[in-house]
C-alpha cells in the first residue's frame, strides 16, 4: 500500500466531501468518494457485482468490511442493512417491485488455499442478475495480499480526519 499511503496522507488536508480514491485488488476494484464506497467484484460474468455503502461516524461500514477481509476462517457481515447491491439499470427498466430490498441476503469471507473468497448472495429479485440469467450467488477470490491491502486501504480511509 505504499503509493496509496502517500495519496492518503495528501488527502488528509482535503475536505472529506472532496476526497476521491480508486484502488484495484485483483478481481476487486474499490472506489471511495467522501463517505461513499463502491466495491466492484468481477467474477467474469457481466455485469460485475457492485456492493455499496455509506460510512457514518457512528457506523463505519468500511472498517467492518476490512475485518471481514482479514478472516482466518469464515466470517459473515452481520449488519446487511448497511450494504446495498448497486444494479446497473437502464432507464427503460421497470422500477423494483414494492418491498424489494437491494441489501444483500448474505456477505461472507472464507479463507481458502489461494486467498480469501468473498461470496455475496443477492435478493432473488435483483433485476440485472435475473435478466442475465445469473444465479443470485456471486463470488471472487482475492489473494491474501490483495485482501489485506484492500482492508488496509479501507481502514486508512476511515482513519482520515473528518473536515
mmCIF file of C-alpha atoms in Angstrom:
data_model
loop_
_atom_site.group_PDB
_atom_site.id
_atom_site.type_symbol
_atom_site.label_atom_id
_atom_site.label_comp_id
_atom_site.label_asym_id
_atom_site.label_seq_id
_atom_site.Cartn_x
_atom_site.Cartn_y
_atom_site.Cartn_z
ATOM 1 C CA UNK A 1 0.000 0.000 0.000
ATOM 2 C CA UNK A 2 2.980 2.321 -0.494
ATOM 3 C CA UNK A 3 1.506 4.547 -3.220
ATOM 4 C CA UNK A 4 -1.885 4.659 -1.532
ATOM 5 C CA UNK A 5 -0.259 5.740 1.756
ATOM 6 C CA UNK A 6 1.198 8.895 0.203
ATOM 7 C CA UNK A 7 -2.101 9.660 -1.523
ATOM 8 C CA UNK A 8 -3.983 9.172 1.746
ATOM 9 C CA UNK A 9 -1.561 11.477 3.553
ATOM 10 C CA UNK A 10 -2.205 14.148 0.927
ATOM 11 C CA UNK A 11 -5.967 13.652 1.231
ATOM 12 C CA UNK A 12 -5.901 14.274 4.993
ATOM 13 C CA UNK A 13 -5.933 18.028 4.314
ATOM 14 C CA UNK A 14 -8.747 17.858 1.763
ATOM 15 C CA UNK A 15 -12.361 18.318 2.934
ATOM 16 C CA UNK A 16 -13.941 14.876 3.263
ATOM 17 C CA UNK A 17 -16.680 15.613 0.707
ATOM 18 C CA UNK A 18 -13.972 16.304 -1.911
ATOM 19 C CA UNK A 19 -11.888 13.174 -1.316
ATOM 20 C CA UNK A 20 -11.779 10.557 -4.081
ATOM 21 C CA UNK A 21 -9.654 7.430 -4.420
ATOM 22 C CA UNK A 22 -9.673 4.294 -6.561
ATOM 23 C CA UNK A 23 -7.748 1.077 -5.954
ATOM 24 C CA UNK A 24 -7.619 -2.266 -7.753
ATOM 25 C CA UNK A 25 -7.014 -5.532 -5.919
ATOM 26 C CA UNK A 26 -7.180 -8.378 -8.420
ATOM 27 C CA UNK A 27 -10.856 -9.026 -9.190
ATOM 28 C CA UNK A 28 -11.934 -6.254 -6.789
ATOM 29 C CA UNK A 29 -11.978 -2.532 -7.513
ATOM 30 C CA UNK A 30 -12.689 -0.063 -4.728
ATOM 31 C CA UNK A 31 -13.918 3.462 -5.379
ATOM 32 C CA UNK A 32 -14.080 5.843 -2.442
ATOM 33 C CA UNK A 33 -15.673 9.283 -2.599
ATOM 34 C CA UNK A 34 -16.240 11.106 0.645
ATOM 35 C CA UNK A 35 -18.278 8.780 2.835
ATOM 36 C CA UNK A 36 -19.463 6.632 -0.100
ATOM 37 C CA UNK A 37 -17.795 3.420 -1.210
ATOM 38 C CA UNK A 38 -18.308 1.094 -4.156
ATOM 39 C CA UNK A 39 -16.637 -2.305 -4.141
ATOM 40 C CA UNK A 40 -16.892 -3.860 -7.589
ATOM 41 C CA UNK A 41 -16.312 -7.620 -7.730
ATOM 42 C CA UNK A 42 -15.609 -9.117 -11.152
ATOM 43 C CA UNK A 43 -16.226 -12.853 -11.206
ATOM 44 C CA UNK A 44 -16.046 -12.968 -15.002
ATOM 45 C CA UNK A 45 -19.801 -12.770 -15.537
ATOM 46 C CA UNK A 46 -21.223 -9.460 -16.712
ATOM 47 C CA UNK A 47 -22.070 -7.198 -15.126
ATOM 48 C CA UNK A 48 -19.646 -7.152 -12.181
ATOM 49 C CA UNK A 49 -21.385 -7.098 -8.810
ATOM 50 C CA UNK A 50 -21.224 -3.680 -7.151
ATOM 51 C CA UNK A 51 -21.523 -3.547 -3.365
ATOM 52 C CA UNK A 52 -22.018 -0.034 -1.961
ATOM 53 C CA UNK A 53 -22.199 1.597 1.443
ATOM 54 C CA UNK A 54 -22.005 4.946 3.172
ATOM 55 C CA UNK A 55 -19.766 5.388 6.193
ATOM 56 C CA UNK A 56 -21.050 7.461 9.081
ATOM 57 C CA UNK A 57 -19.124 8.443 12.204
ATOM 58 C CA UNK A 58 -21.419 6.223 14.294
ATOM 59 C CA UNK A 59 -21.387 3.362 11.742
ATOM 60 C CA UNK A 60 -18.033 2.870 9.996
ATOM 61 C CA UNK A 61 -19.034 0.226 7.449
ATOM 62 C CA UNK A 62 -15.655 0.191 5.672
ATOM 63 C CA UNK A 63 -13.839 -0.984 8.791
ATOM 64 C CA UNK A 64 -16.404 -3.790 9.185
ATOM 65 C CA UNK A 65 -15.714 -4.874 5.598
ATOM 66 C CA UNK A 66 -11.973 -4.694 6.362
ATOM 67 C CA UNK A 67 -12.462 -7.022 9.333
ATOM 68 C CA UNK A 68 -14.259 -9.471 7.079
ATOM 69 C CA UNK A 69 -11.297 -9.468 4.659
ATOM 70 C CA UNK A 70 -8.863 -10.385 7.449
ATOM 71 C CA UNK A 71 -10.578 -13.643 8.386
ATOM 72 C CA UNK A 72 -8.561 -16.785 9.011
ATOM 73 C CA UNK A 73 -11.646 -18.987 8.777
ATOM 74 C CA UNK A 74 -15.146 -17.960 7.814
ATOM 75 C CA UNK A 75 -16.754 -14.647 8.675
ATOM 76 C CA UNK A 76 -20.132 -13.140 7.828
ATOM 77 C CA UNK A 77 -21.099 -9.480 7.617
ATOM 78 C CA UNK A 78 -23.698 -9.052 10.330
ATOM 79 C CA UNK A 79 -25.324 -5.683 9.525
ATOM 80 C CA UNK A 80 -26.540 -6.374 5.975
ATOM 81 C CA UNK A 81 -28.907 -3.394 6.035
ATOM 82 C CA UNK A 82 -25.809 -1.151 5.859
ATOM 83 C CA UNK A 83 -24.869 -2.566 2.431
ATOM 84 C CA UNK A 84 -26.514 -2.218 -0.972
ATOM 85 C CA UNK A 85 -26.111 -4.058 -4.247
ATOM 86 C CA UNK A 86 -25.993 -1.407 -6.932
ATOM 87 C CA UNK A 87 -27.718 -2.578 -10.072
ATOM 88 C CA UNK A 88 -26.879 -1.094 -13.417
ATOM 89 C CA UNK A 89 -30.387 -0.427 -14.548
ATOM 90 C CA UNK A 90 -31.409 1.060 -17.842
ATOM 91 C CA UNK A 91 -33.816 3.957 -17.820
ATOM 92 C CA UNK A 92 -36.336 1.741 -19.623
ATOM 93 C CA UNK A 93 -36.212 -0.981 -16.933
ATOM 94 C CA UNK A 94 -39.283 -1.181 -14.714
ATOM 95 C CA UNK A 95 -38.800 0.055 -11.164
ATOM 96 C CA UNK A 96 -38.135 -2.553 -8.479
ATOM 97 C CA UNK A 97 -41.226 -4.191 -7.036
ATOM 98 C CA UNK A 98 -42.551 -2.621 -3.823
ATOM 99 C CA UNK A 99 -40.914 -4.128 -0.765
ATOM 100 C CA UNK A 100 -37.882 -5.270 -2.761
ATOM 101 C CA UNK A 101 -34.635 -4.726 -0.920
ATOM 102 C CA UNK A 102 -31.327 -4.009 -2.595
ATOM 103 C CA UNK A 103 -29.477 -5.196 0.519
ATOM 104 C CA UNK A 104 -27.620 -8.484 0.038
ATOM 105 C CA UNK A 105 -29.011 -11.609 1.690
ATOM 106 C CA UNK A 106 -25.521 -12.558 2.896
ATOM 107 C CA UNK A 107 -21.912 -11.443 2.598
ATOM 108 C CA UNK A 108 -19.239 -13.924 3.655
ATOM 109 C CA UNK A 109 -15.497 -14.204 3.546
ATOM 110 C CA UNK A 110 -13.780 -17.574 3.746
ATOM 111 C CA UNK A 111 -10.073 -18.326 3.915
ATOM 112 C CA UNK A 112 -9.213 -20.741 1.107
ATOM 113 C CA UNK A 113 -5.888 -22.208 -0.088
ATOM 114 C CA UNK A 114 -5.242 -19.406 -2.559
ATOM 115 C CA UNK A 115 -6.562 -16.446 -0.528
ATOM 116 C CA UNK A 116 -9.897 -15.090 0.664
ATOM 117 C CA UNK A 117 -13.162 -15.927 -1.084
ATOM 118 C CA UNK A 118 -15.783 -13.188 -0.903
ATOM 119 C CA UNK A 119 -19.276 -14.518 -1.530
ATOM 120 C CA UNK A 120 -22.362 -12.352 -1.882
ATOM 121 C CA UNK A 121 -25.893 -13.677 -2.128
ATOM 122 C CA UNK A 122 -28.289 -11.124 -3.541
ATOM 123 C CA UNK A 123 -32.051 -10.957 -3.335
ATOM 124 C CA UNK A 124 -33.799 -13.162 -5.877
ATOM 125 C CA UNK A 125 -35.393 -10.029 -7.331
ATOM 126 C CA UNK A 126 -32.101 -8.473 -8.449
ATOM 127 C CA UNK A 127 -33.147 -7.272 -11.924
ATOM 128 C CA UNK A 128 -29.688 -7.328 -13.508
ATOM 129 C CA UNK A 129 -28.970 -10.888 -12.449
ATOM 130 C CA UNK A 130 -32.425 -12.222 -13.339
ATOM 131 C CA UNK A 131 -32.306 -10.576 -16.769
ATOM 132 C CA UNK A 132 -28.860 -12.054 -17.432
ATOM 133 C CA UNK A 133 -29.914 -15.464 -16.101
ATOM 134 C CA UNK A 134 -27.137 -15.423 -13.497
ATOM 135 C CA UNK A 135 -27.506 -17.151 -10.145
ATOM 136 C CA UNK A 136 -28.057 -14.960 -7.128
ATOM 137 C CA UNK A 137 -24.711 -16.030 -5.584
ATOM 138 C CA UNK A 138 -21.538 -14.355 -6.837
ATOM 139 C CA UNK A 139 -18.012 -14.873 -5.527
ATOM 140 C CA UNK A 140 -14.418 -13.880 -6.185
ATOM 141 C CA UNK A 141 -11.136 -14.983 -4.652
ATOM 142 C CA UNK A 142 -8.572 -12.380 -3.664
ATOM 143 C CA UNK A 143 -5.050 -13.417 -2.817
ATOM 144 C CA UNK A 144 -4.268 -12.975 0.859
ATOM 145 C CA UNK A 145 -2.069 -9.976 -0.016
ATOM 146 C CA UNK A 146 -4.853 -8.382 -2.108
ATOM 147 C CA UNK A 147 -7.422 -8.903 0.652
ATOM 148 C CA UNK A 148 -5.109 -7.424 3.304
ATOM 149 C CA UNK A 149 -4.163 -4.453 1.083
ATOM 150 C CA UNK A 150 -7.842 -3.757 0.467
ATOM 151 C CA UNK A 151 -8.543 -3.998 4.208
ATOM 152 C CA UNK A 152 -5.651 -1.610 4.958
ATOM 153 C CA UNK A 153 -6.975 0.935 2.473
ATOM 154 C CA UNK A 154 -10.473 0.770 3.973
ATOM 155 C CA UNK A 155 -9.095 1.237 7.485
ATOM 156 C CA UNK A 156 -6.789 4.087 6.442
ATOM 157 C CA UNK A 157 -9.672 5.848 4.646
ATOM 158 C CA UNK A 158 -11.826 5.539 7.771
ATOM 159 C CA UNK A 159 -8.984 6.990 9.874
ATOM 160 C CA UNK A 160 -8.748 10.182 7.795
ATOM 161 C CA UNK A 161 -9.881 13.192 9.797
ATOM 162 C CA UNK A 162 -13.352 14.491 9.121
ATOM 163 C CA UNK A 163 -13.126 18.015 7.786
#
